[in-house]
Amino acid sequence: MKLQPDRSNGLTINAYGEGWIEVNGQKFSHSLIVSSLPGAMPNEWKVARFDSLQASDFEPLASSGAELVIFGSGQRLRFPQPVWLQSLMARGMGLETMDTPAACRTYNILASEGRKVVVALLLEP
């Protein structure tokens, strides 16, 4: 799906498809963390499968400085185990879970509103 360009100063998810995401014109084919915070760059999220997720995979999200975390769980909706989210809960951060395409769209809307949001997008092979 091709999305319309946004006028945000931060990172924008331009397009996505099965197995890839395009951020600010750069195409990625691995799981990714994208932040709307100034100066942020897309970072590889070293998670290949939902079944391999651990609590330590969510710690970079907790230390991101965002007000809200979005978790894109892949092509279908799957919820993280509560134990994985302890680092977020300790900081009082909220987490919204949705499939990866919905997470991309939601991130763009919140980022265009100037919200401090970070999205973790799971791309499974």
mmCIF file with all atom_site columns, N, CA and C in Angstrom, residues 18-20 29-31 47-50 52 75 78 122-125:
data_model
loop_
_atom_site.group_PDB
_atom_site.id
_atom_site.type_symbol
_atom_site.label_atom_id
_atom_site.label_alt_id
_atom_site.label_comp_id
_atom_site.label_asym_id
_atom_site.label_entity_id
_atom_site.label_seq_id
_atom_site.pdbx_PDB_ins_code
_atom_site.Cartn_x
_atom_site.Cartn_y
_atom_site.Cartn_z
_atom_site.occupancy
_atom_site.B_iso_or_equiv
_atom_site.pdbx_formal_charge
_atom_site.auth_seq_id
_atom_site.auth_comp_id
_atom_site.auth_asym_id
_atom_site.auth_atom_id
_atom_site.pdbx_PDB_model_num
ATOM 1  N N  . GLU A 1 18  ? 3.904  -6.823  2.328  1.00 0.00 ? 18  GLU A N  1
ATOM 2  C CA . GLU A 1 18  ? 4.270  -8.039  3.040  1.00 0.00 ? 18  GLU A CA 1
ATOM 3  C C  . GLU A 1 18  ? 5.787  -8.206  3.013  1.00 0.00 ? 18  GLU A C  1
ATOM 4  N N  . GLY A 1 19  ? 6.414  -8.114  4.187  1.00 0.00 ? 19  GLY A N  1
ATOM 5  C CA . GLY A 1 19  ? 7.852  -8.315  4.312  1.00 0.00 ? 19  GLY A CA 1
ATOM 6  C C  . GLY A 1 19  ? 8.708  -7.076  4.128  1.00 0.00 ? 19  GLY A C  1
ATOM 7  N N  . TRP A 1 20  ? 8.115  -5.883  4.024  1.00 0.00 ? 20  TRP A N  1
ATOM 8  C CA . TRP A 1 20  ? 8.910  -4.663  3.878  1.00 0.00 ? 20  TRP A CA 1
ATOM 9  C C  . TRP A 1 20  ? 8.150  -3.437  4.385  1.00 0.00 ? 20  TRP A C  1
ATOM 10 N N  . SER A 1 29  ? 13.596 -4.495  5.131  1.00 0.00 ? 29  SER A N  1
ATOM 11 C CA . SER A 1 29  ? 12.973 -5.819  5.069  1.00 0.00 ? 29  SER A CA 1
ATOM 12 C C  . SER A 1 29  ? 13.216 -6.606  6.364  1.00 0.00 ? 29  SER A C  1
ATOM 13 N N  . HIS A 1 30  ? 13.424 -5.882  7.463  1.00 0.00 ? 30  HIS A N  1
ATOM 14 C CA . HIS A 1 30  ? 13.599 -6.523  8.768  1.00 0.00 ? 30  HIS A CA 1
ATOM 15 C C  . HIS A 1 30  ? 12.764 -5.753  9.788  1.00 0.00 ? 30  HIS A C  1
ATOM 16 N N  . SER A 1 31  ? 12.543 -6.364  10.934 1.00 0.00 ? 31  SER A N  1
ATOM 17 C CA . SER A 1 31  ? 11.790 -5.695  11.999 1.00 0.00 ? 31  SER A CA 1
ATOM 18 C C  . SER A 1 31  ? 12.467 -4.375  12.327 1.00 0.00 ? 31  SER A C  1
ATOM 19 N N  . VAL A 1 47  ? 14.390 -8.755  16.175 1.00 0.00 ? 47  VAL A N  1
ATOM 20 C CA . VAL A 1 47  ? 13.377 -9.767  16.466 1.00 0.00 ? 47  VAL A CA 1
ATOM 21 C C  . VAL A 1 47  ? 12.894 -10.308 15.118 1.00 0.00 ? 47  VAL A C  1
ATOM 22 N N  . ALA A 1 48  ? 13.018 -11.605 14.925 1.00 0.00 ? 48  ALA A N  1
ATOM 23 C CA . ALA A 1 48  ? 12.626 -12.191 13.647 1.00 0.00 ? 48  ALA A CA 1
ATOM 24 C C  . ALA A 1 48  ? 11.243 -12.847 13.699 1.00 0.00 ? 48  ALA A C  1
ATOM 25 N N  . ARG A 1 49  ? 10.831 -13.277 14.878 1.00 0.00 ? 49  ARG A N  1
ATOM 26 C CA . ARG A 1 49  ? 9.543  -13.964 15.005 1.00 0.00 ? 49  ARG A CA 1
ATOM 27 C C  . ARG A 1 49  ? 8.872  -13.577 16.307 1.00 0.00 ? 49  ARG A C  1
ATOM 28 N N  . PHE A 1 50  ? 7.548  -13.574 16.291 1.00 0.00 ? 50  PHE A N  1
ATOM 29 C CA . PHE A 1 50  ? 6.781  -13.274 17.493 1.00 0.00 ? 50  PHE A CA 1
ATOM 30 C C  . PHE A 1 50  ? 7.130  -14.259 18.599 1.00 0.00 ? 50  PHE A C  1
ATOM 31 N N  . SER A 1 52  ? 9.820  -15.576 19.343 1.00 0.00 ? 52  SER A N  1
ATOM 32 C CA . SER A 1 52  ? 11.136 -15.371 19.960 1.00 0.00 ? 52  SER A CA 1
ATOM 33 C C  . SER A 1 52  ? 11.212 -14.092 20.795 1.00 0.00 ? 52  SER A C  1
ATOM 34 N N  . GLN A 1 75  ? 1.567  -9.688  10.548 1.00 0.00 ? 75  GLN A N  1
ATOM 35 C CA . GLN A 1 75  ? 0.408  -9.645  9.652  1.00 0.00 ? 75  GLN A CA 1
ATOM 36 C C  . GLN A 1 75  ? -0.912 -9.942  10.368 1.00 0.00 ? 75  GLN A C  1
ATOM 37 N N  . ARG A 1 78  ? -1.506 -10.112 17.540 1.00 0.00 ? 78  ARG A N  1
ATOM 38 C CA . ARG A 1 78  ? -1.084 -10.994 18.632 1.00 0.00 ? 78  ARG A CA 1
ATOM 39 C C  . ARG A 1 78  ? -0.635 -10.100 19.776 1.00 0.00 ? 78  ARG A C  1
ATOM 40 N N  . LEU A 1 122 ? 7.066  -5.596  13.737 1.00 0.00 ? 122 LEU A N  1
ATOM 41 C CA . LEU A 1 122 ? 7.551  -6.952  13.546 1.00 0.00 ? 122 LEU A CA 1
ATOM 42 C C  . LEU A 1 122 ? 7.311  -7.370  12.105 1.00 0.00 ? 122 LEU A C  1
ATOM 43 N N  . LEU A 1 123 ? 8.394  -7.707  11.409 1.00 0.00 ? 123 LEU A N  1
ATOM 44 C CA . LEU A 1 123 ? 8.328  -8.240  10.049 1.00 0.00 ? 123 LEU A CA 1
ATOM 45 C C  . LEU A 1 123 ? 8.863  -9.657  10.092 1.00 0.00 ? 123 LEU A C  1
ATOM 46 N N  . GLU A 1 124 ? 7.991  -10.619 9.937  1.00 0.00 ? 124 GLU A N  1
ATOM 47 C CA . GLU A 1 124 ? 8.410  -12.011 9.987  1.00 0.00 ? 124 GLU A CA 1
ATOM 48 C C  . GLU A 1 124 ? 8.681  -12.523 8.576  1.00 0.00 ? 124 GLU A C  1
ATOM 49 N N  . PRO A 1 125 ? 9.689  -13.379 8.422  1.00 0.00 ? 125 PRO A N  1
ATOM 50 C CA . PRO A 1 125 ? 9.991  -13.929 7.079  1.00 0.00 ? 125 PRO A CA 1
ATOM 51 C C  . PRO A 1 125 ? 8.859  -14.811 6.573  1.00 0.00 ? 125 PRO A C  1
#
